[in-house]
mmCIF file of C-alpha atoms and ligand atoms in Angstrom:
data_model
loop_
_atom_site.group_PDB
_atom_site.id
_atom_site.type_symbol
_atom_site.label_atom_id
_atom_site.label_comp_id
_atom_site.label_asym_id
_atom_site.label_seq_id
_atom_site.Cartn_x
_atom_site.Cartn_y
_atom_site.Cartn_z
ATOM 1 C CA UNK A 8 0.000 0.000 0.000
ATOM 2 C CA UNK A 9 1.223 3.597 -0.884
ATOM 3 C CA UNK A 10 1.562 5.138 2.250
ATOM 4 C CA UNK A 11 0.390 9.072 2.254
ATOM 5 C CA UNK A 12 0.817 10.070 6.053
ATOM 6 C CA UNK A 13 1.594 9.041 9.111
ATOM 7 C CA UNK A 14 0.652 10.058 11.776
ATOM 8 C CA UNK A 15 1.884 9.198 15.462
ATOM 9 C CA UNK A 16 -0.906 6.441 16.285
ATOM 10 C CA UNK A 17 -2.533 6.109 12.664
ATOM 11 C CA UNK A 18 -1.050 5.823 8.966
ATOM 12 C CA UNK A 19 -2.992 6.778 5.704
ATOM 13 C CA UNK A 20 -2.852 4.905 2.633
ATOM 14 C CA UNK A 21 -3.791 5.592 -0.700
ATOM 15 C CA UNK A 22 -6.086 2.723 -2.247
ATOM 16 C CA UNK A 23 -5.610 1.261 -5.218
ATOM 17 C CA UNK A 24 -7.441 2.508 -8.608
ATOM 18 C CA UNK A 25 -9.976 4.842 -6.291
ATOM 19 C CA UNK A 26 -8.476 7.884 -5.839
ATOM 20 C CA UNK A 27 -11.003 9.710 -4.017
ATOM 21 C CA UNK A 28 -10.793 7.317 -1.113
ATOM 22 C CA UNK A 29 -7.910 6.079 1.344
ATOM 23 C CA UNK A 30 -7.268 3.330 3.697
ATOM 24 C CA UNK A 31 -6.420 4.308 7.624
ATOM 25 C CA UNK A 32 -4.461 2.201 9.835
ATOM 26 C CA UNK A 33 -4.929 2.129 13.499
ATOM 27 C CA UNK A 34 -1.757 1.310 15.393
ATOM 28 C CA UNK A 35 -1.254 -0.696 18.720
ATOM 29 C CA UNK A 36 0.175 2.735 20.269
ATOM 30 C CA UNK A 37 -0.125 5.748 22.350
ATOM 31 C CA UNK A 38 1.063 8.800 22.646
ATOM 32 C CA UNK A 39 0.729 11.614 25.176
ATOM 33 C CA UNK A 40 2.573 14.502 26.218
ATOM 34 C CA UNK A 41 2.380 15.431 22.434
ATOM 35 C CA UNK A 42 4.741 12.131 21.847
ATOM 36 C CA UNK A 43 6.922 12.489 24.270
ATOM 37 C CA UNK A 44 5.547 9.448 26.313
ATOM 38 C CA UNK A 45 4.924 6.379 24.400
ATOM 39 C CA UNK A 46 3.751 2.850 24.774
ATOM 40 C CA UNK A 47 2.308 -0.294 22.497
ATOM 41 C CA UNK A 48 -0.844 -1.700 24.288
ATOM 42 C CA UNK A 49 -1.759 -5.102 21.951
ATOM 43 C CA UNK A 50 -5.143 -4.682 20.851
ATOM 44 C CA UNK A 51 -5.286 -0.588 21.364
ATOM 45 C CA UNK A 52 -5.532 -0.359 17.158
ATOM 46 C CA UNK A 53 -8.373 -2.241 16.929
ATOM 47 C CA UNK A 54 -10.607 -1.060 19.785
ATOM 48 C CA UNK A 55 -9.509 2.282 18.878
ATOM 49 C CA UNK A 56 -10.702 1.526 14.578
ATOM 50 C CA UNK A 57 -13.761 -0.177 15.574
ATOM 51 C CA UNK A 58 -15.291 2.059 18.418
ATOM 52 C CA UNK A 59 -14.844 5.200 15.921
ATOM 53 C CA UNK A 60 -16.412 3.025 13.047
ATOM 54 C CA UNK A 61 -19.561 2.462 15.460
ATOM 55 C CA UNK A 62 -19.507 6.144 16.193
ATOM 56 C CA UNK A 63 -19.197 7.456 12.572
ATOM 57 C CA UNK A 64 -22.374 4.815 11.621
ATOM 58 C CA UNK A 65 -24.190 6.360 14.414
ATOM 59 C CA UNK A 66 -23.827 9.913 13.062
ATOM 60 C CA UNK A 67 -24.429 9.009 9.693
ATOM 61 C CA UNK A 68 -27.493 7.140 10.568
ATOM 62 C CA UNK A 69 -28.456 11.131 12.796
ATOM 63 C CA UNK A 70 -27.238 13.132 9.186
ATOM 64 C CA UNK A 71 -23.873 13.858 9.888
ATOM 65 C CA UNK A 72 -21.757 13.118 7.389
ATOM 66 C CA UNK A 73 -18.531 11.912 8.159
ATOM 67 C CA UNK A 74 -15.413 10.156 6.017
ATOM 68 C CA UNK A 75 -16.406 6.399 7.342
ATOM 69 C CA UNK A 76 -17.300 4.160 4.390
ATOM 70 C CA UNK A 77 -16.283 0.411 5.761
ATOM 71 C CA UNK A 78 -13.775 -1.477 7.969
ATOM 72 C CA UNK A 79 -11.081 -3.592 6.610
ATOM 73 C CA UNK A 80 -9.693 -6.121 8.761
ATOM 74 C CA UNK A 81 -9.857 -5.622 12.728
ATOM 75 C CA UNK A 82 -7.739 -2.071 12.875
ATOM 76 C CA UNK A 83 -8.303 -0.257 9.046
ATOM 77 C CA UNK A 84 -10.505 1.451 7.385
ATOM 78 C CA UNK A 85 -11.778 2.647 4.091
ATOM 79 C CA UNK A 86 -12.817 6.635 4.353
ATOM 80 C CA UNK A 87 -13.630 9.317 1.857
ATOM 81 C CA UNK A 88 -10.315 11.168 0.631
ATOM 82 C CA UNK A 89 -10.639 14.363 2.624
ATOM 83 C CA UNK A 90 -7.902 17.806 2.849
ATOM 84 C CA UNK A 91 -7.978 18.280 6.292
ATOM 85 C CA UNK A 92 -8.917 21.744 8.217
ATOM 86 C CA UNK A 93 -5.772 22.192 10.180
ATOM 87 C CA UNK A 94 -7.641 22.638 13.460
ATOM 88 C CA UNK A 95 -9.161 20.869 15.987
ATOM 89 C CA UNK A 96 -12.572 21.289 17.377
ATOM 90 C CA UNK A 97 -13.093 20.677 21.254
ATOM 91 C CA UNK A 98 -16.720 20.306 22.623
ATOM 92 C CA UNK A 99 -16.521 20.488 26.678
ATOM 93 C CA UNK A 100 -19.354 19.484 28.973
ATOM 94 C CA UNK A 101 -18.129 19.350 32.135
ATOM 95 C CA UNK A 102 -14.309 20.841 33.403
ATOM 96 C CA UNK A 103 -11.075 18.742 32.697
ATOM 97 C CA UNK A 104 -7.975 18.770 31.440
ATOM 98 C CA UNK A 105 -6.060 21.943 29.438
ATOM 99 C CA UNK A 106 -9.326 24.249 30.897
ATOM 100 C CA UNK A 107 -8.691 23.250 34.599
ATOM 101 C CA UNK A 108 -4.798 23.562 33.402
ATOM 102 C CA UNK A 109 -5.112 26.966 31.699
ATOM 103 C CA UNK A 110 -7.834 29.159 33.691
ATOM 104 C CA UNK A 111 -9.511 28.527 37.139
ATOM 105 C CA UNK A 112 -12.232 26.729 36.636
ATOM 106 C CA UNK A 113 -12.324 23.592 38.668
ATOM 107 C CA UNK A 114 -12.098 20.117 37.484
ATOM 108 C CA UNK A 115 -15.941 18.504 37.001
ATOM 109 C CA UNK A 116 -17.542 21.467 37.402
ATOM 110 C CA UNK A 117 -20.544 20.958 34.602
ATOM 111 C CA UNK A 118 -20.824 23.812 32.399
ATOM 112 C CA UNK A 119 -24.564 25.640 31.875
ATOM 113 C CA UNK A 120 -24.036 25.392 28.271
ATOM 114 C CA UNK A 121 -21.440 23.337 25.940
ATOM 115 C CA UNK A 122 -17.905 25.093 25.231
ATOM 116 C CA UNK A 123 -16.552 24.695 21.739
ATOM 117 C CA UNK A 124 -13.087 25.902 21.360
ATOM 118 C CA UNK A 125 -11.014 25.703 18.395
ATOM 119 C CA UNK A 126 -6.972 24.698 18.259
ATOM 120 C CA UNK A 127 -4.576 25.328 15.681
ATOM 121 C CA UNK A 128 -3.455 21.596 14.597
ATOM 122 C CA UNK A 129 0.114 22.219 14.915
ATOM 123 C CA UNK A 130 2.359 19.694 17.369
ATOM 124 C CA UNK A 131 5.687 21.947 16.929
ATOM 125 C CA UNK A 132 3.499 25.076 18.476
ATOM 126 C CA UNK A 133 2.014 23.036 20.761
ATOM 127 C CA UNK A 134 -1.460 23.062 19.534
ATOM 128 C CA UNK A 135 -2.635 26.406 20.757
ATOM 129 C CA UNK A 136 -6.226 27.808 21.554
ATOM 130 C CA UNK A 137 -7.090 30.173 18.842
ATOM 131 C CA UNK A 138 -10.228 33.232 19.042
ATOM 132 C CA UNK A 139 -12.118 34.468 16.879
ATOM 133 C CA UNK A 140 -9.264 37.033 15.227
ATOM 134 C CA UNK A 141 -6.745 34.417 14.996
ATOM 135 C CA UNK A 142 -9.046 32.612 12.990
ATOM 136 C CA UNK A 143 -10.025 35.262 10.746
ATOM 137 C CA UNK A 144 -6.512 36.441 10.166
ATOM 138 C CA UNK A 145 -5.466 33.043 9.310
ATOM 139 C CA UNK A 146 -8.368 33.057 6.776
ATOM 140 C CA UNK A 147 -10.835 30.808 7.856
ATOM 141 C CA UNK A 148 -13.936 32.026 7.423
ATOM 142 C CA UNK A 149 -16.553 32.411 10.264
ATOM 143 C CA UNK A 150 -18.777 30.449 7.272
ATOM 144 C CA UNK A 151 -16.185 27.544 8.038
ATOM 145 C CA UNK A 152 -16.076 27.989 11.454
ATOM 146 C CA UNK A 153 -19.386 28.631 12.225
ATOM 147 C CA UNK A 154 -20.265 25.330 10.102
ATOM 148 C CA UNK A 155 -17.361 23.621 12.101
ATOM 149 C CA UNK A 156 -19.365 24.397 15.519
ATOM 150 C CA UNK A 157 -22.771 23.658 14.729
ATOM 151 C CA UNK A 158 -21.759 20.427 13.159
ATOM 152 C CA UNK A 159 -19.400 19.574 16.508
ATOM 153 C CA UNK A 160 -22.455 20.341 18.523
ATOM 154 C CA UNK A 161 -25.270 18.202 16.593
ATOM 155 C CA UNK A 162 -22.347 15.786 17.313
ATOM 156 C CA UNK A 163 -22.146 16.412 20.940
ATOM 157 C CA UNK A 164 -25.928 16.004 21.952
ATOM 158 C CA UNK A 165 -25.955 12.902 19.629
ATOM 159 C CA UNK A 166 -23.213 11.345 21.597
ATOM 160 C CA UNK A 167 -24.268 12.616 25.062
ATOM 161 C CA UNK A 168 -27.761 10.270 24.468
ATOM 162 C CA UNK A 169 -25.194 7.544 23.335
ATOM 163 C CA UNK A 170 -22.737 7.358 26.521
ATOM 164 C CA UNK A 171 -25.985 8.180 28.897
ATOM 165 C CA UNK A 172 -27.277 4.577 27.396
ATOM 166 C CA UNK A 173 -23.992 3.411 28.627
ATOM 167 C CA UNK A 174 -23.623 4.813 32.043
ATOM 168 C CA UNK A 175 -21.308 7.453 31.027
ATOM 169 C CA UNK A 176 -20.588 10.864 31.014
ATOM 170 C CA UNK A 177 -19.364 12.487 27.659
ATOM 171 C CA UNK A 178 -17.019 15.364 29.470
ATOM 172 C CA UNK A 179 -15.104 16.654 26.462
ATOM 173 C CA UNK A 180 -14.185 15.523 22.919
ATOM 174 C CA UNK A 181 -11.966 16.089 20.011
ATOM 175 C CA UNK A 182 -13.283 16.586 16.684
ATOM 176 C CA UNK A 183 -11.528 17.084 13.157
ATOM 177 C CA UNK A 184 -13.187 17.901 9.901
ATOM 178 C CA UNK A 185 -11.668 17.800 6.332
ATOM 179 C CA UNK A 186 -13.190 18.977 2.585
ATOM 180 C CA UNK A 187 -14.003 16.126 0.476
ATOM 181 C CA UNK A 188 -11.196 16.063 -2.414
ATOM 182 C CA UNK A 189 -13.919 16.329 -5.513
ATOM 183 C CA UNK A 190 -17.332 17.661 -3.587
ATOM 184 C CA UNK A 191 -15.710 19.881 -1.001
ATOM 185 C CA UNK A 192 -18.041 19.257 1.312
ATOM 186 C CA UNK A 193 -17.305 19.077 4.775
ATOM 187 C CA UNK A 194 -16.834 15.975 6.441
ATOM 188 C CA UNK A 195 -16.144 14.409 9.866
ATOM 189 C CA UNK A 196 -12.852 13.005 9.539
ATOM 190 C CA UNK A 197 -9.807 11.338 11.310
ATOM 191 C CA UNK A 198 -11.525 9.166 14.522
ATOM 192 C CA UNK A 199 -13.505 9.427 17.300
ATOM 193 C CA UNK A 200 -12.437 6.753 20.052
ATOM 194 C CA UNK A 201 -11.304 7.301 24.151
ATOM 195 C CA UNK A 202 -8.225 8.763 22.608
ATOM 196 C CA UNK A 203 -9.904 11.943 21.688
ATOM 197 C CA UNK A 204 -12.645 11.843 24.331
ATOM 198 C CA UNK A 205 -13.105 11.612 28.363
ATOM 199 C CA UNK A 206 -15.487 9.447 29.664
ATOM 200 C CA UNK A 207 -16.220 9.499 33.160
ATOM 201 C CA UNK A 208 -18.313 6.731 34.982
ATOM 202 C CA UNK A 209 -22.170 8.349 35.806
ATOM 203 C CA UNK A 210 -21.686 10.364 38.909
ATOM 204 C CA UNK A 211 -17.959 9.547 39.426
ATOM 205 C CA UNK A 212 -14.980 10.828 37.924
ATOM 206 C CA UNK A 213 -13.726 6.964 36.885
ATOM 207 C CA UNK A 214 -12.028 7.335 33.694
ATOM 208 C CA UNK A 215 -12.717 5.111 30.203
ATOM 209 C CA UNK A 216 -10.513 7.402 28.151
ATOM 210 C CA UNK A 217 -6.473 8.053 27.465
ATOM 211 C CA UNK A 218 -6.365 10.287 30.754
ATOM 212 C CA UNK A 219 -6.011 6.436 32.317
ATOM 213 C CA UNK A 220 -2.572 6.505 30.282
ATOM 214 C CA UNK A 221 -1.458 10.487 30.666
ATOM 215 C CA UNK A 222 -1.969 10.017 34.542
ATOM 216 C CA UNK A 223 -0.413 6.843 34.611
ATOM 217 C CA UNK A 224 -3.940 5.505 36.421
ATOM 218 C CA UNK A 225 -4.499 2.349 34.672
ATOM 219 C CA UNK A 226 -4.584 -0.311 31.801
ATOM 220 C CA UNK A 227 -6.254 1.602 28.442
ATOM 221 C CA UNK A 228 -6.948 -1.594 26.547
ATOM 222 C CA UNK A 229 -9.281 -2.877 29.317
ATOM 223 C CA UNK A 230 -11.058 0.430 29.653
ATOM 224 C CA UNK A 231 -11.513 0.141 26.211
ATOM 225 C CA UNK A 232 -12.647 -3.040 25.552
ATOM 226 C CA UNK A 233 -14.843 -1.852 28.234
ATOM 227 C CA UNK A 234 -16.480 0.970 26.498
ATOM 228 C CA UNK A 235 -16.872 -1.123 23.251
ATOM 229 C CA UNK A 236 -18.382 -3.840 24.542
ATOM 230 C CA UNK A 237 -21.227 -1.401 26.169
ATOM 231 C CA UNK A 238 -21.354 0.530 22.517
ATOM 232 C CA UNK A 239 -22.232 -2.824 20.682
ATOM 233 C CA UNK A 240 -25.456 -2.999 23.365
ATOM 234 C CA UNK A 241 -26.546 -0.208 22.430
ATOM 235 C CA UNK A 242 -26.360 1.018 18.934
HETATM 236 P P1 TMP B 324 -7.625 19.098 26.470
HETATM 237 O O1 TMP B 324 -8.411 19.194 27.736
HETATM 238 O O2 TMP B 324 -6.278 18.485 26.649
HETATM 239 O O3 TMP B 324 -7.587 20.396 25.725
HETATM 240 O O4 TMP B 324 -8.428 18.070 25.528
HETATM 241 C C1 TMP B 324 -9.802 18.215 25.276
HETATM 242 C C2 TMP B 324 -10.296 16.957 24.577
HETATM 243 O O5 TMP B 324 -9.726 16.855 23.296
HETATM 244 C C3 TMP B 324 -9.930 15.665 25.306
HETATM 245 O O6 TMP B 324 -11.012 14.751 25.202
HETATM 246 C C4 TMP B 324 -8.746 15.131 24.563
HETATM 247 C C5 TMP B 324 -8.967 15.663 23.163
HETATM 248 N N1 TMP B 324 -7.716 16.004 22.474
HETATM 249 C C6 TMP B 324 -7.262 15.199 21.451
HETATM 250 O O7 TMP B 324 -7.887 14.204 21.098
HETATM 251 N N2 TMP B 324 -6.096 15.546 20.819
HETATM 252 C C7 TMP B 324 -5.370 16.637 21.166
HETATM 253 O O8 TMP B 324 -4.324 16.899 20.548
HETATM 254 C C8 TMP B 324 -5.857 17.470 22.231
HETATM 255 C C9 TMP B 324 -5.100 18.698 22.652
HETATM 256 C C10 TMP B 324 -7.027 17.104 22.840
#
């Protein structure tokens, strides 16, 4: 396979005679501490490719449309060809994490209405918040970004009715979007799995999510498996 990217816990292939689509490989790894810490749980790939395929079907069946078309195998699969929007779109429900890091808001304090906050997808600068000027001197559009947030919040009450089903509270989540190489339309891209989410345990602040691994707390995988096996209940 040609390989276009990779990325530190996924690599993107181009697939063969259909150039509009690519193949994405999910690696046993982690990362945190924007790669500075690293480990190779067996089985992390595939929990981590199959809980963002059941998420993706989910939205699609609610309208959104995202860059999912099939999985390959236990830890690939086929998506839409996309450009992606350099940025990365947080939803936050309830206080953890970089906002308890960066301001003094307290961790698990719920907010009154869902944050959205957009970061400039950029490891060597650290990823950093961006507002509203920023964004507009950078040239994206409040079109774009408007679109961006609407979309990430349609997203967010869909998946808050999911993870209540499960027990769970949806505290924050990571979101990317890309164009679609011949539409342009925007798509939900890259993945959605506990490595771009929290998950808290109703009414405690047990963790399903990569926090287990960035605070050294626990075993991912099992966490994981855990949250997977709770998913194919319900949808
Ligand atoms: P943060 O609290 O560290 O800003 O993260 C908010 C949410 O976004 C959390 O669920 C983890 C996720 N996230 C990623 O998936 N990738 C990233 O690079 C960052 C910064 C956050």
């Amino acid at each position: 396979m040609n390989k276009i990217l990779e990325g530190k816990v996924k690599t993107v292939y181009d697939v063969d005679g259909e150039a509009d689509k690519v193949i994405i490989e999910f690696h046993d790894k982690v990362t945190a501490g924007n790669g500075r810490r690293v480990d190779f749980p067996l089985g992390k790939g595939s929990l981590c490719c199959s809980i963002s395929a059941l998420i993706f079907k989910q939205l699609a069946k609610e309208h959104i449309p995202t860059h999912y078309i099939n999985m390959i195998g236990d830890n690939k699969m086929i998506c839409e060809k996309v450009n992606i929007v350099p940025i990365e779109v947080v939803v936050r429900n309830v206080a953890a994490g970089g906002i308890v890091r960066e301001t003094c808001v307290k961790e698990g304090i719920r907010f009154p209405y869902p944050l959205v906050e957009f970061y400039l997808k950029d490891d060597e600068k650290n990823d950093p918040l961006l507002t509203p000027d920023r964004l507009n001197v950078m040239g994206y559009t409040p079109i774009l970004t408007d679109l961006m947030a609407s979309k990430a919040l349609k997203v967010n009450d869909i998946l808050i009715d999911l993870f209540n089903k499960l027990d769970i509270t949806l505290v924050d989540f990571k979101l990317e979007f890309g164009h679609e190489k011949t539409s342009g339309h925007l798509l939900l891209a890259d993945e959605i799995s506990p490595d771009s989410m929290r998950l808290w345990k109703k009414g405690t602040r047990e963790r399903f999510d990569k926090d287990l691994f960035r605070k050294d707390e626990g075993d991912i995988v099992e966490a994981y498996k855990y949250i997977l096996q709770k998913l194919l209940q319900f949808v």
